[in-house]
Coordinates of C-alpha atoms in Angstrom, one line a residue:
M1 CA 66.7 102.5 66.7
H2 CA 68.9 100.9 69.1
S3 CA 67.6 100.6 72.7
E4 CA 69.7 101.9 75.2
N5 CA 69.3 99.1 77.4
P6 CA 68.6 95.6 75.2
P7 CA 66.9 92.9 77.1
L8 CA 69.4 90.6 78.4
P9 CA 69.9 86.8 77.3
L10 CA 68.0 84.2 79.3
G11 CA 70.0 83.3 82.4
Y12 CA 71.9 86.7 82.3
S13 CA 71.8 89.1 85.3
A14 CA 72.7 92.8 85.0
L15 CA 75.4 94.1 87.6
P16 CA 74.5 97.4 89.9
P17 CA 76.6 100.2 87.9
G18 CA 80.3 100.5 89.2
T19 CA 80.6 96.5 90.3
I20 CA 82.6 93.6 88.7
A21 CA 81.8 90.1 88.9
N22 CA 84.7 87.5 88.8
V23 CA 84.4 83.7 89.0
V24 CA 86.6 82.2 91.7
T25 CA 87.9 79.1 91.7
C26 CA 88.9 77.2 95.1
L27 CA 91.8 74.4 94.7
D28 CA 93.2 72.0 97.5
M29 CA 95.7 69.5 98.1
R30 CA 95.6 66.6 100.8
A31 CA 99.1 65.4 101.0
P32 CA 102.3 67.1 100.1
P33 CA 103.4 66.5 96.1
T34 CA 106.7 65.7 94.8
L35 CA 108.4 69.0 94.5
S36 CA 110.0 69.5 91.0
E37 CA 113.7 70.4 91.4
T38 CA 115.0 73.9 91.0
S39 CA 117.8 76.0 92.3
G40 CA 115.5 79.0 92.0
P41 CA 116.5 82.5 89.7
P42 CA 120.2 83.9 90.3
D43 CA 120.3 86.1 93.3
M44 CA 116.5 85.6 94.5
T45 CA 115.9 84.7 98.0
L46 CA 112.9 84.4 100.3
V47 CA 113.0 86.9 103.2
R48 CA 110.4 86.6 106.4
W49 CA 108.6 89.8 107.0
T50 CA 107.6 90.5 110.6
D51 CA 106.3 93.8 111.7
V52 CA 106.7 95.2 108.1
A53 CA 105.8 98.8 107.5
L54 CA 102.6 99.1 105.9
D55 CA 103.7 101.2 103.0
T56 CA 106.4 98.9 102.5
Y57 CA 103.7 95.9 102.1
R58 CA 101.1 98.0 100.1
D59 CA 104.0 98.8 97.8
L60 CA 104.8 95.4 97.0
Y61 CA 101.0 94.2 97.1
R62 CA 100.4 96.6 94.5
A63 CA 103.6 96.1 92.4
V64 CA 102.5 92.1 92.4
G65 CA 98.9 91.9 92.1
E66 CA 97.0 95.5 90.7
D67 CA 97.1 94.2 87.3
W68 CA 95.3 91.2 88.4
M69 CA 92.7 93.1 90.3
W70 CA 94.1 92.5 94.0
V71 CA 92.3 94.7 95.7
S72 CA 91.2 93.4 99.5
R73 CA 94.3 94.8 101.3
L74 CA 94.0 98.0 99.7
L75 CA 90.4 98.6 101.3
M76 CA 91.8 98.2 105.0
S77 CA 92.6 101.2 107.1
D78 CA 95.8 101.4 108.5
D79 CA 94.7 99.6 111.8
E80 CA 92.6 96.8 110.0
L81 CA 95.7 95.8 107.8
R82 CA 98.2 96.1 110.7
S83 CA 96.1 93.7 112.8
K84 CA 95.6 91.3 109.8
L85 CA 99.3 91.1 109.1
N86 CA 100.1 90.5 112.7
E87 CA 97.9 87.7 113.0
P88 CA 98.9 84.6 115.1
G89 CA 99.5 81.9 112.4
R90 CA 100.0 84.3 109.6
E91 CA 103.6 84.2 107.7
I92 CA 104.7 86.8 105.1
Y93 CA 107.5 86.2 102.9
A94 CA 109.2 88.6 100.3
A95 CA 110.7 87.0 97.4
C96 CA 113.8 89.3 96.7
K97 CA 115.9 89.7 93.9
H98 CA 119.2 91.5 94.1
G99 CA 117.8 92.8 97.7
R100 CA 114.6 94.5 96.3
P101 CA 111.3 92.7 96.9
A102 CA 110.0 90.9 93.7
G103 CA 107.3 88.7 94.9
L104 CA 105.0 88.0 97.5
L105 CA 103.9 84.8 99.5
E106 CA 101.5 85.0 102.2
L107 CA 100.4 81.7 104.4
D108 CA 97.7 81.5 106.6
F109 CA 97.9 78.4 109.6
S110 CA 94.8 80.0 111.7
N111 CA 92.9 77.1 110.9
Q112 CA 94.2 74.1 112.8
G113 CA 95.3 71.1 110.7
E114 CA 95.3 73.3 107.6
C115 CA 97.1 76.2 105.6
E116 CA 95.7 79.0 103.2
L117 CA 98.0 80.2 100.7
V118 CA 96.8 83.7 100.8
F119 CA 98.6 85.4 98.4
F120 CA 101.1 84.0 95.7
G121 CA 103.0 86.3 92.9
L122 CA 105.6 88.1 91.2
V123 CA 106.2 91.5 90.1
P124 CA 105.6 91.6 86.2
E125 CA 109.2 91.7 85.2
A126 CA 110.0 88.5 87.4
I127 CA 107.3 86.3 85.6
G128 CA 108.2 84.0 83.3
K129 CA 111.8 83.3 84.3
G130 CA 111.7 80.3 86.4
A131 CA 110.9 82.5 89.5
G132 CA 107.1 81.3 89.8
R133 CA 108.0 77.2 90.0
W134 CA 110.7 78.5 92.9
L135 CA 108.5 80.3 94.7
M136 CA 105.6 77.6 94.9
N137 CA 108.2 75.0 95.8
E138 CA 108.9 77.0 98.5
A139 CA 105.3 77.8 99.6
L140 CA 104.7 74.2 99.5
A141 CA 107.7 73.4 101.5
K142 CA 106.9 75.8 104.3
A143 CA 103.2 74.7 104.3
W144 CA 103.8 71.0 104.5
E145 CA 106.7 71.4 107.2
K146 CA 103.6 72.0 109.2
P147 CA 101.2 69.4 110.8
I148 CA 98.6 70.2 108.2
T149 CA 96.5 67.8 106.1
R150 CA 95.2 70.4 103.7
L151 CA 96.5 73.2 101.8
W152 CA 94.3 75.4 99.9
L153 CA 93.9 78.6 97.6
H154 CA 91.7 80.5 95.7
T155 CA 92.0 82.4 92.5
C156 CA 90.0 83.9 89.6
H157 CA 89.4 84.7 86.3
F158 CA 91.2 88.2 86.6
D159 CA 94.1 86.0 87.3
H160 CA 97.1 85.6 85.0
P161 CA 95.4 83.0 82.2
A162 CA 97.8 80.3 83.2
A163 CA 97.2 80.4 87.0
I164 CA 94.9 77.7 87.3
D165 CA 96.9 75.2 85.1
F166 CA 100.0 76.4 87.0
Y167 CA 98.4 75.2 90.6
R168 CA 96.8 72.2 89.2
R169 CA 100.9 71.2 88.2
S170 CA 101.7 72.0 91.3
G171 CA 99.6 69.3 92.9
F172 CA 96.1 71.5 93.5
T173 CA 92.9 70.1 92.6
P174 CA 89.7 72.4 91.7
Y175 CA 87.0 71.9 94.2
A176 CA 84.6 74.8 94.1
T177 CA 83.3 77.9 92.0
F178 CA 81.4 80.8 92.7
V179 CA 80.9 84.4 91.5
E180 CA 82.1 87.5 93.5
V181 CA 80.7 91.0 93.1
T182 CA 82.4 94.1 94.4
E183 CA 82.8 97.6 93.6
D184 CA 85.3 98.2 90.6
P185 CA 88.1 99.8 92.4
R186 CA 89.2 101.7 89.7
L187 CA 86.4 103.6 89.8
T188 CA 86.7 104.1 93.6
G189 CA 90.1 105.4 93.5
K190 CA 91.6 102.4 95.3
M191 CA 93.5 101.5 92.0
R192 CA 94.7 103.1 89.1
R193 CA 92.3 103.6 86.3
D194 CA 94.3 101.7 83.7
A195 CA 95.1 98.9 86.0
A196 CA 93.8 95.3 84.8
R197 CA 93.4 96.6 81.2
H198 CA 91.9 92.8 80.6
V199 CA 88.9 93.6 82.8
P200 CA 86.6 96.0 81.1
L201 CA 86.1 99.3 82.8
I202 CA 82.5 100.2 82.4
E203 CA 81.6 103.5 83.7
T204 CA 77.8 104.9 84.2
R205 CA 76.5 106.4 80.7
P206 CA 75.2 109.9 81.3
G207 CA 71.5 110.2 81.4

């Protein structure tokens, strides 16, 4: 007869029910890289969003990030999100295809001398068509036109499997890792239950 809860291997730790853990990698660069030449995908432009409607922002945030477990902004109330988006030093851009938002870029200059690339991504149908390289070049140019000495970001293993390699080829160097444990948003109603299918959905067993 099999045990319902078999012993864990040495060095393993069990998570509380309803939670997920992801390995976060931090990367940075200390000088502007040499940008690869690209004219960008046809009909794609970068539009600065100021005083963006919360529903418009959330719609793009979900479209870009839901399958990669982007959840932090979905947990915020309207007042919290509005305050965050309007912080001094925060710049939000939509990459638009034929006038429709197809990518999100968010930069945070609130710490003097540095910039955080907070969010960077494309809707699924725009991936793999050169838009990612174009958008990264735009991000790098906008970050380094300011008087900074460091640009940094963090990603996690829930992200696109090519993300870290893409960031390294863009000039970033990994410098730290840590583990983050959070509630699974698919179980709390903050995210579709079928989102991020590469991340196992583990429900509490009856009894």
